[in-house]
CSV table of C-alpha atoms and ligand atoms in Angstrom, one decimal:
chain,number,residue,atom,x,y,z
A,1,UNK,CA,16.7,-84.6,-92.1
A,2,UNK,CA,15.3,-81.0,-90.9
A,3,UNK,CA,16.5,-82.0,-87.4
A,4,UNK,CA,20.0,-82.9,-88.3
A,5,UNK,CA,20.5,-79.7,-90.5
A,6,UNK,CA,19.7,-77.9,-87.2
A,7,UNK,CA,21.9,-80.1,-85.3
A,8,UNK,CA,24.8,-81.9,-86.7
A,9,UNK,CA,28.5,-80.5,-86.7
A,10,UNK,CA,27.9,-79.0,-90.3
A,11,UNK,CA,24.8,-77.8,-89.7
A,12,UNK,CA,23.6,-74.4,-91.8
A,13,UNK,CA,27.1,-75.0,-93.6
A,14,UNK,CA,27.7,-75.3,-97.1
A,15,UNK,CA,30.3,-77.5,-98.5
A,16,UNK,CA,31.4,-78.3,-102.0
A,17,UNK,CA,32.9,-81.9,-102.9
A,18,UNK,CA,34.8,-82.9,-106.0
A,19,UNK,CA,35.0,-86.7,-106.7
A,20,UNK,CA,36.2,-89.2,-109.1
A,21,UNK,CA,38.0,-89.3,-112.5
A,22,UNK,CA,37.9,-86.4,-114.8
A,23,UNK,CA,38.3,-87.6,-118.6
A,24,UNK,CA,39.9,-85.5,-121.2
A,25,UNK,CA,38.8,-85.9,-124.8
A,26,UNK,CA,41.5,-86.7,-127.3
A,27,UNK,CA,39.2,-87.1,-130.5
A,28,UNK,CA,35.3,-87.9,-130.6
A,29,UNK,CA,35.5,-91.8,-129.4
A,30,UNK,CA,38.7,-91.7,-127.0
A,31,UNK,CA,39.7,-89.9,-123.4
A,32,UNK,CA,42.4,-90.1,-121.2
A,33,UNK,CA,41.6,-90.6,-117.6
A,34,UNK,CA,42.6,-92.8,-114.7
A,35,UNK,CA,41.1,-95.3,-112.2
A,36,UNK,CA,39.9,-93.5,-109.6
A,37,UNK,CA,36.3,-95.0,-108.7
A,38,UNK,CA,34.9,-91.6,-106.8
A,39,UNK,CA,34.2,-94.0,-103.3
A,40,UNK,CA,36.0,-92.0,-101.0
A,41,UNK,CA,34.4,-88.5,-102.8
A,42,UNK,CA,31.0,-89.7,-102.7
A,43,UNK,CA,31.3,-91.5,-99.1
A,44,UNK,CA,32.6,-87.9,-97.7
A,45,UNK,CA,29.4,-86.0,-99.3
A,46,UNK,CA,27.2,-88.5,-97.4
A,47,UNK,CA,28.9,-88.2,-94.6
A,48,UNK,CA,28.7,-84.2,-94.5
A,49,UNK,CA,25.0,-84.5,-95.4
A,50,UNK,CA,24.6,-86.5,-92.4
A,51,UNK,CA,26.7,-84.5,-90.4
A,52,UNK,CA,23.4,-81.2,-91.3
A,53,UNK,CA,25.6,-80.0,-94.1
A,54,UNK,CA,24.2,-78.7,-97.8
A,55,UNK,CA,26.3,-80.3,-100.3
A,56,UNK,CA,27.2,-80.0,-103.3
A,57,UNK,CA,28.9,-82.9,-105.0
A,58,UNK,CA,30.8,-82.0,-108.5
A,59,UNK,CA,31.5,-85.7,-109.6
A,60,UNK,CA,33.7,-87.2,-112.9
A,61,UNK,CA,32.3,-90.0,-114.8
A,62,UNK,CA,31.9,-93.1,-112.2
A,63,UNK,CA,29.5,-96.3,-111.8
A,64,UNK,CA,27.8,-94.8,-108.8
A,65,UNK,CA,24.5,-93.9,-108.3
A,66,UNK,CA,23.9,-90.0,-107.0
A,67,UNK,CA,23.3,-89.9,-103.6
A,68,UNK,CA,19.8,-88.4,-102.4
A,69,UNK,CA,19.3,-85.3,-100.7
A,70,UNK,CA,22.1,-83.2,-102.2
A,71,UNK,CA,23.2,-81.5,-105.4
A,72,UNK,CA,24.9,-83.4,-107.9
A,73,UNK,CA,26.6,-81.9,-110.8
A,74,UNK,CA,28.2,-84.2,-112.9
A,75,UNK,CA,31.4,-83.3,-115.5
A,76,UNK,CA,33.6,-84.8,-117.6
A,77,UNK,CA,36.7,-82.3,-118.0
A,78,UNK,CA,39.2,-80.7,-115.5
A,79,UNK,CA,38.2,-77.3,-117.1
A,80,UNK,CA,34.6,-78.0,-116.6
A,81,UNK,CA,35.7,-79.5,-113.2
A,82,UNK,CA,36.8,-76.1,-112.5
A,83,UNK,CA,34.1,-73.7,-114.0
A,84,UNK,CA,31.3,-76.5,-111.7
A,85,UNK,CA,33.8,-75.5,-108.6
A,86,UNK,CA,33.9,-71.7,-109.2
A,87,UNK,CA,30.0,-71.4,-109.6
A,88,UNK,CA,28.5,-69.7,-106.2
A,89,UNK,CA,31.5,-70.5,-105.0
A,90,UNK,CA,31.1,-67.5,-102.4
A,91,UNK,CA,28.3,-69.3,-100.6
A,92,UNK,CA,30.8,-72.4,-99.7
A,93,UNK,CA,32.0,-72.8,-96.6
A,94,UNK,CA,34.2,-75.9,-96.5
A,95,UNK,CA,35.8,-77.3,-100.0
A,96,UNK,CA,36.9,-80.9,-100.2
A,97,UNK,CA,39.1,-81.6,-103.4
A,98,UNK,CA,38.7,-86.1,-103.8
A,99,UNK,CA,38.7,-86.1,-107.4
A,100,UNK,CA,41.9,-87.5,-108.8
A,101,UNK,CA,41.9,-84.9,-111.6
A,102,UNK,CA,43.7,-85.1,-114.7
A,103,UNK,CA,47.0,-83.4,-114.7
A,104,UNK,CA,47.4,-83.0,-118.4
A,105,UNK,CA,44.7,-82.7,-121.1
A,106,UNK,CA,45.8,-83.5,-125.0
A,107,UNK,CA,46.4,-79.9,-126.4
A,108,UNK,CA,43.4,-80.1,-129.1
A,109,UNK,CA,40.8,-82.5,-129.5
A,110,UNK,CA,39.8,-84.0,-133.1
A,111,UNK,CA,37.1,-83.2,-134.3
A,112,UNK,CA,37.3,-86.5,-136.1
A,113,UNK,CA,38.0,-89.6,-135.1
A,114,UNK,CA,41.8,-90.0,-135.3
A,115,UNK,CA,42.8,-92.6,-137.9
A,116,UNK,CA,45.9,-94.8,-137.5
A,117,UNK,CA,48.5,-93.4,-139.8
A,118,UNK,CA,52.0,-95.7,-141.2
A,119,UNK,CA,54.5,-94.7,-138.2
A,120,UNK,CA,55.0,-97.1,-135.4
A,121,UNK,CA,55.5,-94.4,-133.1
A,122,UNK,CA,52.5,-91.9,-132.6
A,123,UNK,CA,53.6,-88.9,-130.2
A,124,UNK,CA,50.7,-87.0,-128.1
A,125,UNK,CA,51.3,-83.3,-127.0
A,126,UNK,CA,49.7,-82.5,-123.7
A,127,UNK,CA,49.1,-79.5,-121.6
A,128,UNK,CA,48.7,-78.6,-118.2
A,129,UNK,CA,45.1,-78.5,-116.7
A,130,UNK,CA,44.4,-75.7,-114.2
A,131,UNK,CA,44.6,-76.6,-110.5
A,132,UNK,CA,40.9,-76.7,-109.0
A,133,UNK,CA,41.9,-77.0,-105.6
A,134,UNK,CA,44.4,-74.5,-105.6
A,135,UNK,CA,43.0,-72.4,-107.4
A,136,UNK,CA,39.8,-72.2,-104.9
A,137,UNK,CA,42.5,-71.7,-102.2
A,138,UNK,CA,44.0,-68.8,-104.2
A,139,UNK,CA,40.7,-67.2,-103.7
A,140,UNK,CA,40.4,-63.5,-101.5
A,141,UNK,CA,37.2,-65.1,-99.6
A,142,UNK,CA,38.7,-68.7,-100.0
A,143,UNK,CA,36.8,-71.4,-97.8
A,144,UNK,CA,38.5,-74.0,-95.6
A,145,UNK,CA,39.9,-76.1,-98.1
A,146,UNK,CA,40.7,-79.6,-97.7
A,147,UNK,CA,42.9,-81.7,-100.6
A,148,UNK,CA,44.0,-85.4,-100.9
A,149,UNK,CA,47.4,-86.1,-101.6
A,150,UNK,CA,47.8,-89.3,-103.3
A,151,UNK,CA,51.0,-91.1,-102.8
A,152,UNK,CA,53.7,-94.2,-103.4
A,153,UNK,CA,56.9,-92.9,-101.6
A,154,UNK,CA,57.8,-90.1,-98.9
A,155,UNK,CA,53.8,-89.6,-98.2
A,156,UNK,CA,54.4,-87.4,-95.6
A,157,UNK,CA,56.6,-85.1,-97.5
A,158,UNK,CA,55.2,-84.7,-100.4
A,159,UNK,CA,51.9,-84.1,-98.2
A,160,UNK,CA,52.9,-81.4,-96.5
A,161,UNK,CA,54.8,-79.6,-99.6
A,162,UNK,CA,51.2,-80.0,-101.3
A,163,UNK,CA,49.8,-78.1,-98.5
A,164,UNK,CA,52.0,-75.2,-98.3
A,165,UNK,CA,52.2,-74.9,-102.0
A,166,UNK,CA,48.4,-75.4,-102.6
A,167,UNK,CA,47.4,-72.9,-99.6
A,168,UNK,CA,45.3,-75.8,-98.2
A,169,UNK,CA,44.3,-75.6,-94.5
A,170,UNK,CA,44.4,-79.4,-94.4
A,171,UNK,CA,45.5,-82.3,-96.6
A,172,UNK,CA,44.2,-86.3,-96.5
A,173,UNK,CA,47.6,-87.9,-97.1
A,174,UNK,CA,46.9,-91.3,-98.6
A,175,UNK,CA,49.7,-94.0,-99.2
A,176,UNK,CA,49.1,-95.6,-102.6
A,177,UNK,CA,51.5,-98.2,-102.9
A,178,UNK,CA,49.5,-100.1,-99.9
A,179,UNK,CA,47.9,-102.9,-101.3
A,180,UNK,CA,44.2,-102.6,-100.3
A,181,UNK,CA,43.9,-99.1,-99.5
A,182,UNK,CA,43.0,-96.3,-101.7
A,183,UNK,CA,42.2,-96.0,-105.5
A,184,UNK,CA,39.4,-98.3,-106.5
A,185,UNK,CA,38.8,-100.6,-103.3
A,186,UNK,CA,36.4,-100.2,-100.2
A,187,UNK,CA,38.9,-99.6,-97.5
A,188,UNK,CA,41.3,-96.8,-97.3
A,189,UNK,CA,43.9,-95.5,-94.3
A,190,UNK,CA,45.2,-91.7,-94.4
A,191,UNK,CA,47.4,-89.5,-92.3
A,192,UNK,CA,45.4,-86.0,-91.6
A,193,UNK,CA,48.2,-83.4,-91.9
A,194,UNK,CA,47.5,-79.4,-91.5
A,195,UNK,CA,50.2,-77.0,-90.8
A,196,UNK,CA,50.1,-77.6,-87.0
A,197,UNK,CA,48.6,-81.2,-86.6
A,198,UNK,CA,49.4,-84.8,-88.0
A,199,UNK,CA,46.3,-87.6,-87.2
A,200,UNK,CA,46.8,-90.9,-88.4
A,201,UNK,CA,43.4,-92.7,-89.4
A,202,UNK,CA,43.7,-96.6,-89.7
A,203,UNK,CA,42.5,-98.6,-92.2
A,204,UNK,CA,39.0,-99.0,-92.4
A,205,UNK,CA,36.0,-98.8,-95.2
A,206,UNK,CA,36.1,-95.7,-96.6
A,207,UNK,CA,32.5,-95.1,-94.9
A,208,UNK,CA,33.8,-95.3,-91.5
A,209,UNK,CA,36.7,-93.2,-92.7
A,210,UNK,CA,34.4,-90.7,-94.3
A,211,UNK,CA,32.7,-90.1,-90.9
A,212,UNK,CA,35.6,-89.9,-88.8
A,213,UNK,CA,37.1,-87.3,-91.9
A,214,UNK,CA,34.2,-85.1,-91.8
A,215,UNK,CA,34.1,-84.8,-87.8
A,216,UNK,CA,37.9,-83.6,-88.0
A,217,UNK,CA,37.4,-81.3,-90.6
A,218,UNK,CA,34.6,-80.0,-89.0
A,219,UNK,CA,36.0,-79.8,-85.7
A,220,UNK,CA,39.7,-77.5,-87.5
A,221,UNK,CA,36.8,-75.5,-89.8
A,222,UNK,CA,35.4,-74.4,-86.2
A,223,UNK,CA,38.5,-73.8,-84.4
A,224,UNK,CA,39.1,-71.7,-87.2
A,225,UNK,CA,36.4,-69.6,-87.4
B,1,CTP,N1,44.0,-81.3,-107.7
B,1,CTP,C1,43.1,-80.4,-108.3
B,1,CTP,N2,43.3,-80.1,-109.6
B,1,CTP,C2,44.3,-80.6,-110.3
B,1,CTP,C3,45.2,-81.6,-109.7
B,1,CTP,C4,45.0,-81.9,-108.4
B,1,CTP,O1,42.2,-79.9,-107.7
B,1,CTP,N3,44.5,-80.3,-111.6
B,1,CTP,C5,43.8,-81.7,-106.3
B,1,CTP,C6,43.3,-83.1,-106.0
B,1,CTP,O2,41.9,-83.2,-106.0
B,1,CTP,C7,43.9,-83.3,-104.6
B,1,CTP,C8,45.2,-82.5,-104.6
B,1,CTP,O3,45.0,-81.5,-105.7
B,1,CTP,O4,43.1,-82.8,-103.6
B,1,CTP,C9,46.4,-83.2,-104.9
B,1,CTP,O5,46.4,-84.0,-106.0
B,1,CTP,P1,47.6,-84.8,-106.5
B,1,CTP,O6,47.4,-85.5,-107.8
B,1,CTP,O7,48.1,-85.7,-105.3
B,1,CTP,O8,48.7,-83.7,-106.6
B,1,CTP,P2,49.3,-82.9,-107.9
B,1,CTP,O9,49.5,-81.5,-107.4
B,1,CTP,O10,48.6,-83.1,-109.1
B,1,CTP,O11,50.8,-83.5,-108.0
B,1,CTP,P3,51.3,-84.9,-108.5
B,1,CTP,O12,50.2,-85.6,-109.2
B,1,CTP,O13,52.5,-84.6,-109.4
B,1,CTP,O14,51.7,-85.6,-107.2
B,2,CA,CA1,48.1,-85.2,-110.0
């Protein structure tokens, strides 16, 4: 491990990973979340590991074990999503933003359990969660970000407007509406798009992926420096 630290195309950097699901409480016993299973998060953090980085992995509530030699902070909530992001954030070098977070959060949680009232229709109020990845990008002393951009239609589009609207340096475009590919199974297939480049990446397990991710991103993080 000492060796690859010294040698790998990461090594002495410092990058922070956000994976999975974030869940956000409605009352004691319920949540809102989605089915993101954190694969392609967690597979990445090895993957920069390997590649001599220190990582930090800031993971929602999955069924995967943490991965050895690297910090692991686990949270449930966008917010806290955000506040394990922003922590010594200065000392990060390369952000990668996996997690499918939330986008809306119920405006107050219950303290108790809600009980079913007599209407047939029940009507939730929701707000807006805070935007982690852009909201590292919107930093003075911002790392090289990195953000997914999960999709069903016009991938490429929607892709790149993420980018420019996010300030991202590079976005995983992933198609969605693929069968096989993406949320919740083992292989995935992206287009890698910054504001100069497109690289497609075939499908393949999200390991081999994961590699092949990390060596691009660390090969634009050192053409940029
Ligand atoms: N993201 C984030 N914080 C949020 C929402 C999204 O950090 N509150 C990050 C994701 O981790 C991903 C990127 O932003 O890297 C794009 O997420 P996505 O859900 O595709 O985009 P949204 O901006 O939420 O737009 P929409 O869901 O409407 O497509
Ligand atoms: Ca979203």
């Amino acid at each position: 491990a000492a060796e690859q630290f010294d040698t790998g195309a990461l090594a002495g950097k410092t990058v922070f990973i956000t994976a999975g699901p974030t869940r956000e409480a409605l009352d004691p016993v319920r949540y809102i979340s989605n089915h993101s299973s954190g694969k392609m998060g967690y597979a990445l953090a090895q993957a920069a590991v390997d590649a001599g980085a220190r990582v930090r992995l800031i993971s929602g509530p999955v069924n995967l074990a943490a991965p050895p030699r690297m910090d692991v902070v686990a949270v449930q909530s966008a917010d806290d999503m955000l506040a394990a992001s922003m922590k010594g954030i200065e000392s990060c070098d390369i952000f990668i933003a996996a997690a499918a977070v939330a986008d809306y959060r119920p405006v107050a949680v219950s303290e108790h359990k809600i009980k079913k009232g007599a209407e047939e229709v029940m009507e939730l109020r929701l707000v807006k969660n805070p935007d982690i990845v852009a909201s590292v990008a919107a930093l003075p002393n911002k790392p090289f970000t990195v953000g997914f951009a999960a999709e069903t239609q016009d991938l490429q589009t929607y892709a790149r407007s993420k980018l420019e609207r996010k300030n991202l340096d590079l976005i995983v475009a992933n198609d969605v509406s693929q069968p096989g590919i993406g949320f919740n199974s083992d292989d995935n297939a992206v287009t890698l798009i910054s504001r100069d480049s497109v690289l497609p990446l075939p499908q393949t397990s999200k390991r081999q992926l994961a590699s092949q991710l990390i060596r691009q991103i660390a090969d634009l993080y050192n053409r940029a420096q």
